[in-house]
mmCIF file of C-alpha atoms in Angstrom:
data_model
loop_
_atom_site.group_PDB
_atom_site.id
_atom_site.type_symbol
_atom_site.label_atom_id
_atom_site.label_comp_id
_atom_site.label_asym_id
_atom_site.label_seq_id
_atom_site.Cartn_x
_atom_site.Cartn_y
_atom_site.Cartn_z
ATOM 1 C CA GLU A 1 -56.890 -165.147 -29.920
ATOM 2 C CA ALA A 2 -53.148 -164.499 -30.032
ATOM 3 C CA GLN A 3 -51.446 -166.756 -27.560
ATOM 4 C CA VAL A 4 -48.509 -168.882 -26.543
ATOM 5 C CA THR A 5 -49.581 -172.322 -25.335
ATOM 6 C CA GLN A 6 -47.492 -174.574 -23.146
ATOM 7 C CA ASN A 7 -48.136 -178.153 -22.097
ATOM 8 C CA PRO A 8 -48.170 -179.645 -19.597
ATOM 9 C CA ARG A 9 -48.963 -176.893 -17.119
ATOM 10 C CA TYR A 10 -48.015 -179.052 -14.165
ATOM 11 C CA LEU A 11 -45.838 -182.140 -14.061
ATOM 12 C CA ILE A 12 -44.283 -184.261 -11.356
ATOM 13 C CA THR A 13 -41.704 -186.724 -12.596
ATOM 14 C CA VAL A 14 -38.744 -188.718 -11.352
ATOM 15 C CA THR A 15 -35.041 -188.332 -11.921
ATOM 16 C CA GLY A 16 -33.885 -189.602 -15.289
ATOM 17 C CA LYS A 17 -37.276 -189.941 -16.978
ATOM 18 C CA LYS A 18 -37.144 -188.011 -20.243
ATOM 19 C CA LEU A 19 -39.809 -185.386 -20.715
ATOM 20 C CA THR A 20 -40.821 -182.766 -23.242
ATOM 21 C CA VAL A 21 -42.608 -179.497 -22.594
ATOM 22 C CA THR A 22 -44.338 -178.291 -25.714
ATOM 23 C CA CYS A 23 -44.730 -174.666 -26.752
ATOM 24 C CA SER A 24 -46.790 -173.356 -29.612
ATOM 25 C CA GLN A 25 -47.576 -169.805 -30.758
ATOM 26 C CA ASN A 26 -50.170 -168.640 -33.272
ATOM 27 C CA MET A 27 -48.770 -165.167 -33.959
ATOM 28 C CA ASN A 28 -46.306 -166.150 -36.713
ATOM 29 C CA HIS A 29 -43.439 -164.945 -34.540
ATOM 30 C CA GLU A 30 -39.885 -165.604 -35.656
ATOM 31 C CA TYR A 31 -38.323 -165.464 -32.214
ATOM 32 C CA MET A 32 -39.092 -167.955 -29.462
ATOM 33 C CA SER A 33 -37.416 -168.531 -26.127
ATOM 34 C CA TRP A 34 -37.499 -170.649 -22.987
ATOM 35 C CA TYR A 35 -36.977 -169.300 -19.483
ATOM 36 C CA ARG A 36 -36.905 -170.832 -16.068
ATOM 37 C CA GLN A 37 -37.863 -168.887 -12.986
ATOM 38 C CA ASP A 38 -36.658 -169.705 -9.515
ATOM 39 C CA PRO A 39 -37.152 -167.780 -6.246
ATOM 40 C CA GLY A 40 -34.502 -165.115 -5.837
ATOM 41 C CA LEU A 41 -32.974 -165.810 -9.257
ATOM 42 C CA GLY A 42 -35.514 -164.213 -11.529
ATOM 43 C CA LEU A 43 -36.112 -165.226 -15.133
ATOM 44 C CA ARG A 44 -33.151 -166.971 -16.703
ATOM 45 C CA GLN A 45 -32.999 -167.787 -20.376
ATOM 46 C CA ILE A 46 -32.402 -171.414 -21.289
ATOM 47 C CA TYR A 47 -32.455 -171.425 -25.099
ATOM 48 C CA TYR A 48 -33.785 -169.201 -27.805
ATOM 49 C CA SER A 49 -34.514 -169.453 -31.509
ATOM 50 C CA MET A 50 -34.361 -166.630 -34.017
ATOM 51 C CA ASN A 51 -36.185 -168.656 -36.672
ATOM 52 C CA VAL A 52 -36.799 -172.165 -37.986
ATOM 53 C CA GLU A 53 -33.750 -174.419 -37.602
ATOM 54 C CA VAL A 54 -31.849 -171.664 -35.757
ATOM 55 C CA THR A 55 -31.354 -172.154 -32.020
ATOM 56 C CA ASP A 56 -28.831 -170.837 -29.532
ATOM 57 C CA LYS A 57 -27.935 -171.220 -25.889
ATOM 58 C CA GLY A 58 -29.094 -168.780 -23.288
ATOM 59 C CA ASP A 59 -27.656 -168.352 -19.825
ATOM 60 C CA VAL A 60 -28.528 -171.768 -18.348
ATOM 61 C CA PRO A 61 -28.667 -174.366 -21.160
ATOM 62 C CA GLU A 62 -27.129 -177.320 -19.309
ATOM 63 C CA GLY A 63 -29.441 -180.325 -19.137
ATOM 64 C CA TYR A 64 -31.852 -179.027 -21.775
ATOM 65 C CA LYS A 65 -32.349 -179.450 -25.496
ATOM 66 C CA VAL A 66 -34.599 -177.659 -27.946
ATOM 67 C CA SER A 67 -35.591 -177.922 -31.572
ATOM 68 C CA ARG A 68 -37.299 -175.586 -34.022
ATOM 69 C CA LYS A 69 -38.561 -177.598 -36.961
ATOM 70 C CA GLU A 70 -41.646 -175.470 -37.488
ATOM 71 C CA LYS A 71 -42.133 -171.771 -36.939
ATOM 72 C CA ARG A 72 -44.965 -172.168 -34.470
ATOM 73 C CA ASN A 73 -43.428 -174.854 -32.211
ATOM 74 C CA PHE A 74 -40.455 -174.775 -29.872
ATOM 75 C CA PRO A 75 -40.368 -177.802 -27.547
ATOM 76 C CA LEU A 76 -38.099 -178.005 -24.515
ATOM 77 C CA ILE A 77 -36.598 -181.426 -23.884
ATOM 78 C CA LEU A 78 -35.153 -182.683 -20.628
ATOM 79 C CA GLU A 79 -33.317 -185.867 -21.580
ATOM 80 C CA SER A 80 -32.492 -186.912 -18.016
ATOM 81 C CA PRO A 81 -34.207 -184.597 -15.541
ATOM 82 C CA SER A 82 -32.614 -183.953 -12.169
ATOM 83 C CA PRO A 83 -34.059 -182.365 -9.021
ATOM 84 C CA ASN A 84 -32.208 -179.089 -9.711
ATOM 85 C CA GLN A 85 -34.416 -178.692 -12.788
ATOM 86 C CA THR A 86 -37.465 -178.342 -10.567
ATOM 87 C CA SER A 87 -38.701 -174.917 -11.573
ATOM 88 C CA LEU A 88 -41.372 -172.808 -13.242
ATOM 89 C CA TYR A 89 -40.791 -172.718 -16.989
ATOM 90 C CA PHE A 90 -42.022 -170.092 -19.422
ATOM 91 C CA CYS A 91 -42.053 -170.121 -23.177
ATOM 92 C CA ALA A 92 -42.181 -166.752 -24.916
ATOM 93 C CA SER A 93 -42.265 -165.371 -28.443
ATOM 94 C CA ARG A 94 -41.980 -162.057 -30.225
ATOM 95 C CA GLY A 95 -42.182 -160.702 -33.715
ATOM 96 C CA GLN A 96 -39.539 -158.793 -35.674
ATOM 97 C CA GLY A 97 -41.085 -155.375 -35.481
ATOM 98 C CA ALA A 98 -41.134 -152.768 -32.751
ATOM 99 C CA PRO A 99 -41.497 -152.651 -29.860
ATOM 100 C CA GLY A 100 -40.505 -156.295 -29.736
ATOM 101 C CA GLU A 101 -42.062 -157.201 -26.451
ATOM 102 C CA LEU A 102 -42.184 -160.829 -25.393
ATOM 103 C CA PHE A 103 -45.479 -162.681 -25.169
ATOM 104 C CA PHE A 104 -45.399 -165.369 -22.506
ATOM 105 C CA GLY A 105 -47.117 -168.691 -22.168
ATOM 106 C CA GLU A 106 -48.922 -169.490 -18.928
ATOM 107 C CA GLY A 107 -46.006 -171.427 -17.514
ATOM 108 C CA SER A 108 -45.227 -175.052 -16.737
ATOM 109 C CA ARG A 109 -44.470 -176.004 -13.162
ATOM 110 C CA LEU A 110 -42.130 -178.961 -13.160
ATOM 111 C CA THR A 111 -41.152 -181.009 -10.131
ATOM 112 C CA VAL A 112 -38.414 -183.627 -10.416
ATOM 113 C CA LEU A 113 -38.247 -186.074 -7.517
ATOM 114 C CA GLN B 1 -22.067 -159.707 -18.574
ATOM 115 C CA LYS B 2 -24.982 -157.439 -19.320
ATOM 116 C CA GLU B 3 -26.999 -156.799 -16.163
ATOM 117 C CA VAL B 4 -30.290 -155.328 -15.092
ATOM 118 C CA GLU B 5 -30.579 -154.473 -11.416
ATOM 119 C CA GLN B 6 -33.705 -153.965 -9.368
ATOM 120 C CA ASN B 7 -34.327 -153.643 -5.648
ATOM 121 C CA SER B 8 -36.025 -156.899 -4.678
ATOM 122 C CA GLY B 9 -38.253 -155.230 -2.093
ATOM 123 C CA PRO B 10 -40.757 -155.818 -0.824
ATOM 124 C CA LEU B 11 -41.892 -152.278 -1.415
ATOM 125 C CA SER B 12 -44.926 -151.524 0.682
ATOM 126 C CA VAL B 13 -47.165 -148.525 -0.010
ATOM 127 C CA PRO B 14 -50.618 -147.566 1.285
ATOM 128 C CA GLU B 15 -53.591 -147.615 -1.043
ATOM 129 C CA GLY B 16 -53.833 -144.387 -3.028
ATOM 130 C CA ALA B 17 -50.133 -143.565 -2.755
ATOM 131 C CA ILE B 18 -47.549 -143.401 -5.539
ATOM 132 C CA ALA B 19 -45.352 -146.478 -5.917
ATOM 133 C CA SER B 20 -41.922 -145.868 -7.425
ATOM 134 C CA LEU B 21 -40.006 -148.791 -8.907
ATOM 135 C CA ASN B 22 -36.459 -148.419 -10.131
ATOM 136 C CA CYS B 23 -34.132 -150.260 -12.458
ATOM 137 C CA THR B 24 -30.553 -149.731 -13.633
ATOM 138 C CA TYR B 25 -28.838 -151.424 -16.544
ATOM 139 C CA SER B 26 -25.245 -151.892 -17.594
ATOM 140 C CA ASP B 27 -25.373 -152.003 -21.417
ATOM 141 C CA ARG B 28 -25.063 -148.462 -22.762
ATOM 142 C CA GLY B 29 -26.182 -149.718 -26.176
ATOM 143 C CA SER B 30 -29.612 -150.732 -24.880
ATOM 144 C CA GLN B 31 -32.449 -149.472 -27.051
ATOM 145 C CA SER B 32 -35.764 -150.633 -25.606
ATOM 146 C CA PHE B 33 -37.024 -150.872 -22.072
ATOM 147 C CA PHE B 34 -39.995 -152.790 -20.765
ATOM 148 C CA TRP B 35 -41.933 -153.145 -17.545
ATOM 149 C CA TYR B 36 -43.767 -156.392 -16.887
ATOM 150 C CA ARG B 37 -46.112 -157.214 -14.038
ATOM 151 C CA GLN B 38 -46.202 -160.741 -12.666
ATOM 152 C CA TYR B 39 -48.706 -162.063 -10.178
ATOM 153 C CA SER B 40 -47.573 -164.993 -8.054
ATOM 154 C CA GLY B 41 -47.481 -168.201 -10.109
ATOM 155 C CA LYS B 42 -48.632 -166.425 -13.271
ATOM 156 C CA SER B 43 -46.824 -165.366 -16.403
ATOM 157 C CA PRO B 44 -45.367 -161.880 -16.863
ATOM 158 C CA GLU B 45 -47.598 -159.415 -18.687
ATOM 159 C CA LEU B 46 -46.392 -156.264 -20.383
ATOM 160 C CA ILE B 47 -47.398 -152.980 -18.764
ATOM 161 C CA MET B 48 -45.332 -150.461 -20.689
ATOM 162 C CA PHE B 49 -42.369 -150.006 -22.963
ATOM 163 C CA ILE B 50 -40.254 -146.934 -23.572
ATOM 164 C CA TYR B 51 -37.585 -146.040 -26.121
ATOM 165 C CA SER B 52 -36.769 -142.391 -25.656
ATOM 166 C CA ASN B 53 -35.449 -140.331 -22.792
ATOM 167 C CA GLY B 54 -38.152 -138.734 -20.704
ATOM 168 C CA ASP B 55 -41.548 -139.845 -19.514
ATOM 169 C CA LYS B 56 -44.234 -141.986 -21.049
ATOM 170 C CA GLU B 57 -47.650 -142.100 -19.446
ATOM 171 C CA ASP B 58 -50.403 -144.698 -19.763
ATOM 172 C CA GLY B 59 -53.270 -144.282 -17.347
ATOM 173 C CA ARG B 60 -51.967 -144.601 -13.796
ATOM 174 C CA PHE B 61 -48.561 -145.762 -15.005
ATOM 175 C CA THR B 62 -45.612 -143.588 -15.991
ATOM 176 C CA ALA B 63 -42.318 -144.952 -17.269
ATOM 177 C CA GLN B 64 -39.267 -142.730 -17.023
ATOM 178 C CA LEU B 65 -36.017 -143.260 -18.911
ATOM 179 C CA ASN B 66 -32.644 -141.603 -18.436
ATOM 180 C CA LYS B 67 -30.114 -143.145 -20.803
ATOM 181 C CA ALA B 68 -27.225 -141.016 -19.562
ATOM 182 C CA SER B 69 -27.699 -142.419 -16.071
ATOM 183 C CA GLN B 70 -28.731 -145.854 -17.395
ATOM 184 C CA TYR B 71 -31.815 -145.718 -15.282
ATOM 185 C CA VAL B 72 -35.453 -146.556 -15.931
ATOM 186 C CA SER B 73 -38.323 -146.273 -13.480
ATOM 187 C CA LEU B 74 -42.021 -147.017 -13.212
ATOM 188 C CA LEU B 75 -44.410 -144.854 -11.235
ATOM 189 C CA ILE B 76 -47.821 -146.162 -10.271
ATOM 190 C CA ARG B 77 -50.213 -143.424 -9.177
ATOM 191 C CA ASP B 78 -53.231 -144.043 -6.946
ATOM 192 C CA SER B 79 -51.919 -147.510 -6.105
ATOM 193 C CA GLN B 80 -54.549 -150.202 -5.609
ATOM 194 C CA PRO B 81 -54.341 -153.539 -3.772
ATOM 195 C CA SER B 82 -54.726 -155.200 -7.186
ATOM 196 C CA ASP B 83 -51.363 -153.654 -8.135
ATOM 197 C CA SER B 84 -49.675 -155.926 -5.594
ATOM 198 C CA ALA B 85 -47.359 -158.062 -7.708
ATOM 199 C CA THR B 86 -43.757 -158.423 -8.754
ATOM 200 C CA TYR B 87 -42.612 -155.904 -11.357
ATOM 201 C CA LEU B 88 -39.940 -156.977 -13.789
ATOM 202 C CA CYS B 89 -37.740 -154.541 -15.636
ATOM 203 C CA ALA B 90 -36.464 -155.818 -18.981
ATOM 204 C CA VAL B 91 -33.912 -154.264 -21.288
ATOM 205 C CA ARG B 92 -33.179 -155.071 -24.914
ATOM 206 C CA GLY B 93 -29.450 -154.853 -25.158
ATOM 207 C CA SER B 94 -27.204 -154.111 -28.096
ATOM 208 C CA GLN B 95 -27.172 -157.807 -29.077
ATOM 209 C CA GLY B 96 -30.946 -158.006 -29.288
ATOM 210 C CA ASN B 97 -31.773 -160.272 -26.397
ATOM 211 C CA LEU B 98 -34.156 -159.210 -23.650
ATOM 212 C CA ILE B 99 -32.466 -159.192 -20.237
ATOM 213 C CA PHE B 100 -34.655 -159.259 -17.151
ATOM 214 C CA GLY B 101 -34.044 -157.916 -13.690
ATOM 215 C CA LYS B 102 -34.969 -160.142 -10.771
ATOM 216 C CA GLY B 103 -38.034 -158.073 -10.026
ATOM 217 C CA THR B 104 -39.360 -155.844 -7.268
ATOM 218 C CA LYS B 105 -42.206 -157.138 -5.157
ATOM 219 C CA LEU B 106 -44.827 -154.466 -4.526
ATOM 220 C CA SER B 107 -47.405 -154.686 -1.762
ATOM 221 C CA VAL B 108 -50.248 -152.164 -1.654
ATOM 222 C CA LYS B 109 -51.935 -152.103 1.740
ATOM 223 C CA PRO B 110 -55.659 -151.237 1.942
#
């Protein structure tokens, strides 16, 4: 089954404790992206990757890091989480061809205390 | 700054009615337009996409695109309570990235 898998789905952590949210897709997609979603603010792009070893900042990259060492994986790293990073996070991927819609993971709800 | 604007709602319609959701975008170079449905706490799922001016129909859903007016809409006929969700408009701009509106919350009352 074609899917984007994120882990963990739910996480409560404390300020400053480094964490990684993993994302993996099995559709051989070149493009992968991370979004955060907050009430009233919609989906905001954090980082995206056009292919292996190619990453770029989205609209809200501060406090986050990413890497793309393999095509299927695109982890999101919070080196020193803060309460304002409490949010619902989505990983998404898409292929090169039309129509180019995004396929989303199930989401990771992160709470930073 | 490329923008996609949607009325946040909530839009409330009775069961069986037509729900009309609207979206405007700022990038005249935009090529592809998408409607996603998102249930509370769940991930967005694609309902429809449209490239060309005019209408595109898929079951109870019709997407309408007017590039001259930079306007895209989604009509849901015979609305059902299960259609109650937030609908996200997304636009692929001239630089390739997908830009999302903040979504319109739809409530279908039995």
